[in-house]
XYZ file of C-alpha atoms in Angstrom:
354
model
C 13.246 -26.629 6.908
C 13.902 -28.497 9.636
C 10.721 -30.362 11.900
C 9.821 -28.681 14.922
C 9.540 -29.811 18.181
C 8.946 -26.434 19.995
C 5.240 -24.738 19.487
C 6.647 -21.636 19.504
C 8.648 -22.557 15.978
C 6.234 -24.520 14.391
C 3.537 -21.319 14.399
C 6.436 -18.729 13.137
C 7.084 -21.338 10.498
C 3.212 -21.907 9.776
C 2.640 -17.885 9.329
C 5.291 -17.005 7.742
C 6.344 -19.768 5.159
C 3.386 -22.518 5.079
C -0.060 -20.256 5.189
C 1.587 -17.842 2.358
C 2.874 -21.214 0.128
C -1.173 -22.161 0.876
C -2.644 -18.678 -0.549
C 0.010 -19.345 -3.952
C -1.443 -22.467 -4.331
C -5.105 -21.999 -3.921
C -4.761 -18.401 -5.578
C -4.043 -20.544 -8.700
C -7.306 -23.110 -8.324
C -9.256 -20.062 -7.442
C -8.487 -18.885 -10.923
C -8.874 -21.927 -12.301
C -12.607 -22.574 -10.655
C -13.477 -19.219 -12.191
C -12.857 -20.583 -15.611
C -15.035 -23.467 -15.221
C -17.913 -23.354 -18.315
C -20.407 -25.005 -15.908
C -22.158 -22.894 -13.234
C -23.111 -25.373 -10.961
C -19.613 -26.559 -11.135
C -18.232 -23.000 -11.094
C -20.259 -22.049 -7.905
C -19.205 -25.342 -5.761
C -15.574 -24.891 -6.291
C -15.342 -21.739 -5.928
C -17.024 -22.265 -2.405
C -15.130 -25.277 -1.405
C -12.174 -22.777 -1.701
C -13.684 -20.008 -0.088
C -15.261 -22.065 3.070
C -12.838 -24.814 3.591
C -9.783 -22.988 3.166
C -8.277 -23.644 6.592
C -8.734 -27.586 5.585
C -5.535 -26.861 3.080
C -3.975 -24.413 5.948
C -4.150 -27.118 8.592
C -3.027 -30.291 6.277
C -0.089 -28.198 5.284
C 1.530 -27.958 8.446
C 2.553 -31.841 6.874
C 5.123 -30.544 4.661
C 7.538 -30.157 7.204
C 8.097 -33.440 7.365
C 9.214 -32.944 3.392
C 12.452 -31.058 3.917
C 13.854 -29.344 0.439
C 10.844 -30.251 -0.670
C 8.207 -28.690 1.606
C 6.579 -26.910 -1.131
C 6.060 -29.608 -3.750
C 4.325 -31.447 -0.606
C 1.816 -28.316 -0.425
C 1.235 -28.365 -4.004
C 0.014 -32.293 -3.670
C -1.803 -31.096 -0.027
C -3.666 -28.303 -1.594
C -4.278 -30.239 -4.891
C -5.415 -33.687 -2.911
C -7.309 -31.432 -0.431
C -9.344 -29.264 -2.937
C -10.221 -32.324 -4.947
C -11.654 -33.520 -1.222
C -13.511 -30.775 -0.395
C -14.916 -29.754 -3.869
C -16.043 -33.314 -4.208
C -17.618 -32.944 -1.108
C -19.998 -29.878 -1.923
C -20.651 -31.772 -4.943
C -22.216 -34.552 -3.149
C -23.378 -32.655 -0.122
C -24.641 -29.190 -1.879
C -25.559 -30.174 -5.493
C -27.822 -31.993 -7.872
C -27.419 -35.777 -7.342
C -27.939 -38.197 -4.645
C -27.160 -41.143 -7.108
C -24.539 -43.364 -4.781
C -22.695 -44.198 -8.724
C -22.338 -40.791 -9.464
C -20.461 -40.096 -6.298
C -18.287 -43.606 -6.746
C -17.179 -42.750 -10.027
C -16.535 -38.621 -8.783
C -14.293 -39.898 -6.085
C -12.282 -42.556 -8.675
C -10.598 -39.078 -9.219
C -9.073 -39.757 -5.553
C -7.757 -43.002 -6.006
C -6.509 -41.714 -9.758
C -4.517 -39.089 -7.815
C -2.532 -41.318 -5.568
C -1.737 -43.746 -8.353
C 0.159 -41.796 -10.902
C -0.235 -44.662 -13.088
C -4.057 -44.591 -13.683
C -5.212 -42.775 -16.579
C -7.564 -39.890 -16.631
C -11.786 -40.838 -17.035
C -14.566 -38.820 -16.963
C -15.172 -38.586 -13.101
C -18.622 -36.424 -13.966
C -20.038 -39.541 -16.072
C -22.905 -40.590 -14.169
C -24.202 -36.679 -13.735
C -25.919 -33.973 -16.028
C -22.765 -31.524 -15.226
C -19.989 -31.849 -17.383
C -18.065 -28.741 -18.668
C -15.459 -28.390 -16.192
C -13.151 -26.938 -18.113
C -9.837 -29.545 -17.543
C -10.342 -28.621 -13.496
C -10.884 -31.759 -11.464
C -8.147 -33.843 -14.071
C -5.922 -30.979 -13.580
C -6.096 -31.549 -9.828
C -5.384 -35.123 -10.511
C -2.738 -34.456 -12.494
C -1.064 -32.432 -9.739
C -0.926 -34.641 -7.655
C -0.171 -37.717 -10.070
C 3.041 -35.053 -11.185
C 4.135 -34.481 -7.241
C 3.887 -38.682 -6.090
C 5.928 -39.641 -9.763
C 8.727 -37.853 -7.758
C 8.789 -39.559 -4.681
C 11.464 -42.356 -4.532
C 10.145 -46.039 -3.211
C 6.487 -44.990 -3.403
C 5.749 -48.044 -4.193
C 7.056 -49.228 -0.343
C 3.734 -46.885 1.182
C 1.773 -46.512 -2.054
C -0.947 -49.643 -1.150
C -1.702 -47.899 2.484
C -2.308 -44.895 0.900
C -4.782 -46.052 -1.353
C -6.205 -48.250 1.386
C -6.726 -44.912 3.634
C -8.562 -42.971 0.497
C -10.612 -45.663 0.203
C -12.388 -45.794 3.142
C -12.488 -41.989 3.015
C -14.396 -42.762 -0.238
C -16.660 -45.309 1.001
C -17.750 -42.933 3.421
C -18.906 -40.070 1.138
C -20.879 -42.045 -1.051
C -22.609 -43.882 1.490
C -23.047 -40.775 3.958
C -24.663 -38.391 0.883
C -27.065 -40.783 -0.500
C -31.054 -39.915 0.187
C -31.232 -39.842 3.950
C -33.193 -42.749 4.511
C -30.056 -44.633 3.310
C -27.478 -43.459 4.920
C -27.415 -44.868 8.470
C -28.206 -48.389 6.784
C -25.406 -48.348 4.269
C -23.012 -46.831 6.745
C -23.815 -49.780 9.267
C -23.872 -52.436 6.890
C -19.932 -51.303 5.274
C -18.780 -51.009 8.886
C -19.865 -55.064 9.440
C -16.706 -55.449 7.208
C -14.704 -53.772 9.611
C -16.085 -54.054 13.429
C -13.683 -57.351 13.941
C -10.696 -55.384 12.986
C -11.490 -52.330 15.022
C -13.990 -53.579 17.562
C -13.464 -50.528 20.148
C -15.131 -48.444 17.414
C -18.639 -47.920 17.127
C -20.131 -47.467 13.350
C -20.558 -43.814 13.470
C -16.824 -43.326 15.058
C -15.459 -45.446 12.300
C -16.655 -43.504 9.898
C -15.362 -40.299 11.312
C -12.094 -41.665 11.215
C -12.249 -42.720 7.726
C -13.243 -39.144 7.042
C -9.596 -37.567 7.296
C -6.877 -36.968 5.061
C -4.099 -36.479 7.449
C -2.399 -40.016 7.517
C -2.148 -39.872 3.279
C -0.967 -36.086 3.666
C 2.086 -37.413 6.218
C 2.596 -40.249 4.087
C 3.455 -38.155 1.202
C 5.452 -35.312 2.976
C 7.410 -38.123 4.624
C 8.364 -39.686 1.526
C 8.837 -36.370 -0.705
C 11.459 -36.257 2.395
C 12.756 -39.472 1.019
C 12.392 -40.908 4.701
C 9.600 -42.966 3.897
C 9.623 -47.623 4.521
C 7.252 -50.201 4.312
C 7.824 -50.276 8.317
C 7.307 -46.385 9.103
C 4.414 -46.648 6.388
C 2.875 -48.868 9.087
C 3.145 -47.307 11.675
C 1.732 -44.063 10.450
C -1.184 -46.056 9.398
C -1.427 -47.777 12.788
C -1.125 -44.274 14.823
C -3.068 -42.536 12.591
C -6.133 -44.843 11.667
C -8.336 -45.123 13.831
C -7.367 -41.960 16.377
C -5.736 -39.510 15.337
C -7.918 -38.837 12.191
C -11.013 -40.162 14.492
C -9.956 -37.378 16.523
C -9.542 -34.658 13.621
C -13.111 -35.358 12.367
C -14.763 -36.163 15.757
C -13.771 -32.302 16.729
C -14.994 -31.294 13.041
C -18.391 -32.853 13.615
C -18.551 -31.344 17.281
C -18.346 -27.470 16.569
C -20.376 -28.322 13.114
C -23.502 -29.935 15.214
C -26.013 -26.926 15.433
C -25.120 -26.070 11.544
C -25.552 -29.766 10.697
C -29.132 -29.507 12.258
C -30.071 -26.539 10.397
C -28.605 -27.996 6.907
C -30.094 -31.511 8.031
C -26.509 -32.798 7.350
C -25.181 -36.366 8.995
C -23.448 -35.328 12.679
C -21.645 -38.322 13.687
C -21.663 -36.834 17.306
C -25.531 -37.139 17.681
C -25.245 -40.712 17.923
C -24.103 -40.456 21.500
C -26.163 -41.491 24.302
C -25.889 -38.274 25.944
C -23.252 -35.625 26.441
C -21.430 -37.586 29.515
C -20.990 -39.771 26.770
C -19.948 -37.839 23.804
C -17.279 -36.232 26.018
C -15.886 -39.688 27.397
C -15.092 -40.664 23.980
C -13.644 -37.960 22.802
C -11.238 -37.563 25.845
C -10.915 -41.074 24.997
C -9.948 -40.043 21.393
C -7.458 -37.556 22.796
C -5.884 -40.494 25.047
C -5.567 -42.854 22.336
C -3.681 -41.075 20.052
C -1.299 -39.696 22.380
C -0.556 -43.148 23.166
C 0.157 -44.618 19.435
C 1.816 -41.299 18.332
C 4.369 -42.090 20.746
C 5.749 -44.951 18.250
C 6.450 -42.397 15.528
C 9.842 -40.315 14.525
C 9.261 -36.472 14.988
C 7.015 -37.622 17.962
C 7.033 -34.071 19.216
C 5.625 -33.000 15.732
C 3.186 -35.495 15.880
C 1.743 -34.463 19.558
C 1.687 -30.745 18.298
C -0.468 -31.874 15.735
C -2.974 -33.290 18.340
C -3.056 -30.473 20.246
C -3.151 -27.949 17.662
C -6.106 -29.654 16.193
C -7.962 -29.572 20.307
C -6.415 -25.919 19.929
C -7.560 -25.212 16.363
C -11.214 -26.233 16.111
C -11.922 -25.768 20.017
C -10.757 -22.161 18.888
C -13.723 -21.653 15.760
C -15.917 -18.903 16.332
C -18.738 -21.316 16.266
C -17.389 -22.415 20.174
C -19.049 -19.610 21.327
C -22.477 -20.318 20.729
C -21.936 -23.705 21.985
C -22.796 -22.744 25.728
C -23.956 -26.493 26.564
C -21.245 -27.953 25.683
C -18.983 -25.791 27.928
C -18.030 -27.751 29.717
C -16.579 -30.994 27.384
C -14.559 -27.882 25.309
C -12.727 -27.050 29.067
C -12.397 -30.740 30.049
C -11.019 -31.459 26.402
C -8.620 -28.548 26.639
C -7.392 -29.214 30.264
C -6.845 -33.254 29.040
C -4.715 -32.053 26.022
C -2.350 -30.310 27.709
C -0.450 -26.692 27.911
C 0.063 -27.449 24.774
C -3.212 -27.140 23.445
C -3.740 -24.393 25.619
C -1.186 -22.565 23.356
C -2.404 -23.632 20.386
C -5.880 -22.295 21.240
C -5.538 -18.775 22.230
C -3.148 -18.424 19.397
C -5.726 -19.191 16.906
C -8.079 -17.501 18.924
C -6.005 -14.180 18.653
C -5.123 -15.471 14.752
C -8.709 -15.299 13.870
C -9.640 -12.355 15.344
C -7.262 -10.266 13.512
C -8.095 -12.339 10.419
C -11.660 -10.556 11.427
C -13.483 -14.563 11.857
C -14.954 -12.788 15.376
């Protein structure tokens, strides 16, 4: 498979060869969740599957950066991913709030990027523990795909660096909620000097993606990857690009976050003027450090099929006060984007999401 650089290619490729690799792979963890002893266990993975499938759909598009090898890079993106969003529910929708708990649950993230590590008991600190081999067997996945990938050692540290931070953030954003904005502020002071155009809650969206570790490792299952290019994926994709890719998240998630009583990162705004300069901001920044990158067309069709992709969710709709910040953010990203979005649009409603 060769990387794209037309919009037109990249979506025949995505429906016909990376969306059908996706169903193989989570057909098999759906089967696997099934088998878990636990129920409590059982029911969140199951639903992490069910209700963040597209997460897997969208960090797939990555493994055409992998060449021969674009389907051992969606085994490790579905495998990483899963182990993301099931750990997710499990902090968000369960039966803990205890910030150890969730440390030692996401150990199982920095286990899978270090093929290394041995196995632990990631459910130690909680009352649920038949699994049923599921979460190591994620692990293991992924351990099995990066024990392939020549010179990981050259990109392996930035990796671990971006999980992380992604880590950081879920314990400290599940905890009881009279912690959270206090914890999150306080582990940002570590950071502000480094990243001081970033305010505390748009630092921890962009700690909240996976899509810098996902090109990281289709890059080097490519065997393309060096300590320089590992750089400068970090550099274009931390902060904005993966600011960007959760800032949009957290936009078309606000009136379900408000109902759930969930932590919206885009409530922290002033007002909407300023919500919407920032994110057009966002969109501006990344285009400018994506530029730096090989593929750089592939890289821009990634921002604007995630302005296309989530600007396209059903949820848009109902969002008639922010009408006008979806247009502006559209019109800013480009025909591009434009593309993007009406072919998801028409995508989902023959998928029957309208």
């Amino acid at each position: 498979m060769h990387v794209p650089t037309k919009a037109s290619i990249l979506m025949k490729d995505v429906y016909k060869k990376i969306f059908p690799q996706v169903n193989r792979e989570l057909n098999y963890w759906k089967q696997r969740a099934n088998e878990i002893p636990d129920e409590e266990l059982k029911t969140q993975a199951l639903a992490s599957i069910q209700d963040k499938k597209f997460h897997c759909q969208g960090g797939s598009v990555y493994s055409l950066l992998a060449g021969d090898e674009w389907k051992e890079a969606i085994r490790f993106i579905v495998a990483y991913q899963t182990i993301s969003d099931y750990l997710d529910n499990l902090c968000d929708r369960s039966t803990s709030l205890d910030p150890t708990d969730f440390r030692m649950l996401h150990q199982s993230m920095e286990d899978a990027l270090t093929p290394e590590n041995e196995i632990k008991n990631y459910y130690q600190y909680r009352v649920e523990q038949a699994d049923g081999e599921y979460l190591t067997d994620l692990v293991k996945t992924c351990q099995q795909v990066l024990s392939k990938v020549n010179n990981y050692s050259l990109f392996q540290s930035r990796m671990v660096q971006l999980e992380s931070m992604y880590s950081d953030l879920q314990v400290h954003k599940h905890v009881a909620h009279e912690q959270r904005i206090p914890r999150l502020e306080k582990w940002f002071d570590q950071y502000q000097e480094q990243w001081p155009m970033l305010s505390w809650y748009e630092f921890s969206a962009c700690a909240g993606s996976t899509l810098g570790i996902f090109c990281m490792v289709s890059y080097g299952l490519g065997n393309h990857m060096t300590e320089e290019l590992a750089e400068k994926i970090f550099d274009s994709y931390f902060p904005f690009l993966q600011g960007l890719h959760i800032m949009l998240d957290y936009f078309i998630d606000q009136a379900e976050d408000e109902e759930e009583g969930d932590l919206n990162f885009c409530t922290y705004y002033r007002d909407h003027h300023e919500l919407e300069q920032r994110l057009v901001y966002f969109v501006e920044k990344t285009n400018e450090y994506i530029q730096t990158l090989p593929d750089k067309a592939f890289h821009e069709m990634i921002q604007h099929g995630l302005v296309g992709l989530y600007l396209a969710d059903p949820k848009v709709k109902r969002m008639k006060k922010f009408e006008t910040i979806v247009k502006r953010l559209i019109k800013v990203s480009g025909r591009k984007s434009q593309f993007f979005h009406w072919n998801i649009k028409i995508y989902n409603r023959l998928a029957g999401r309208y």
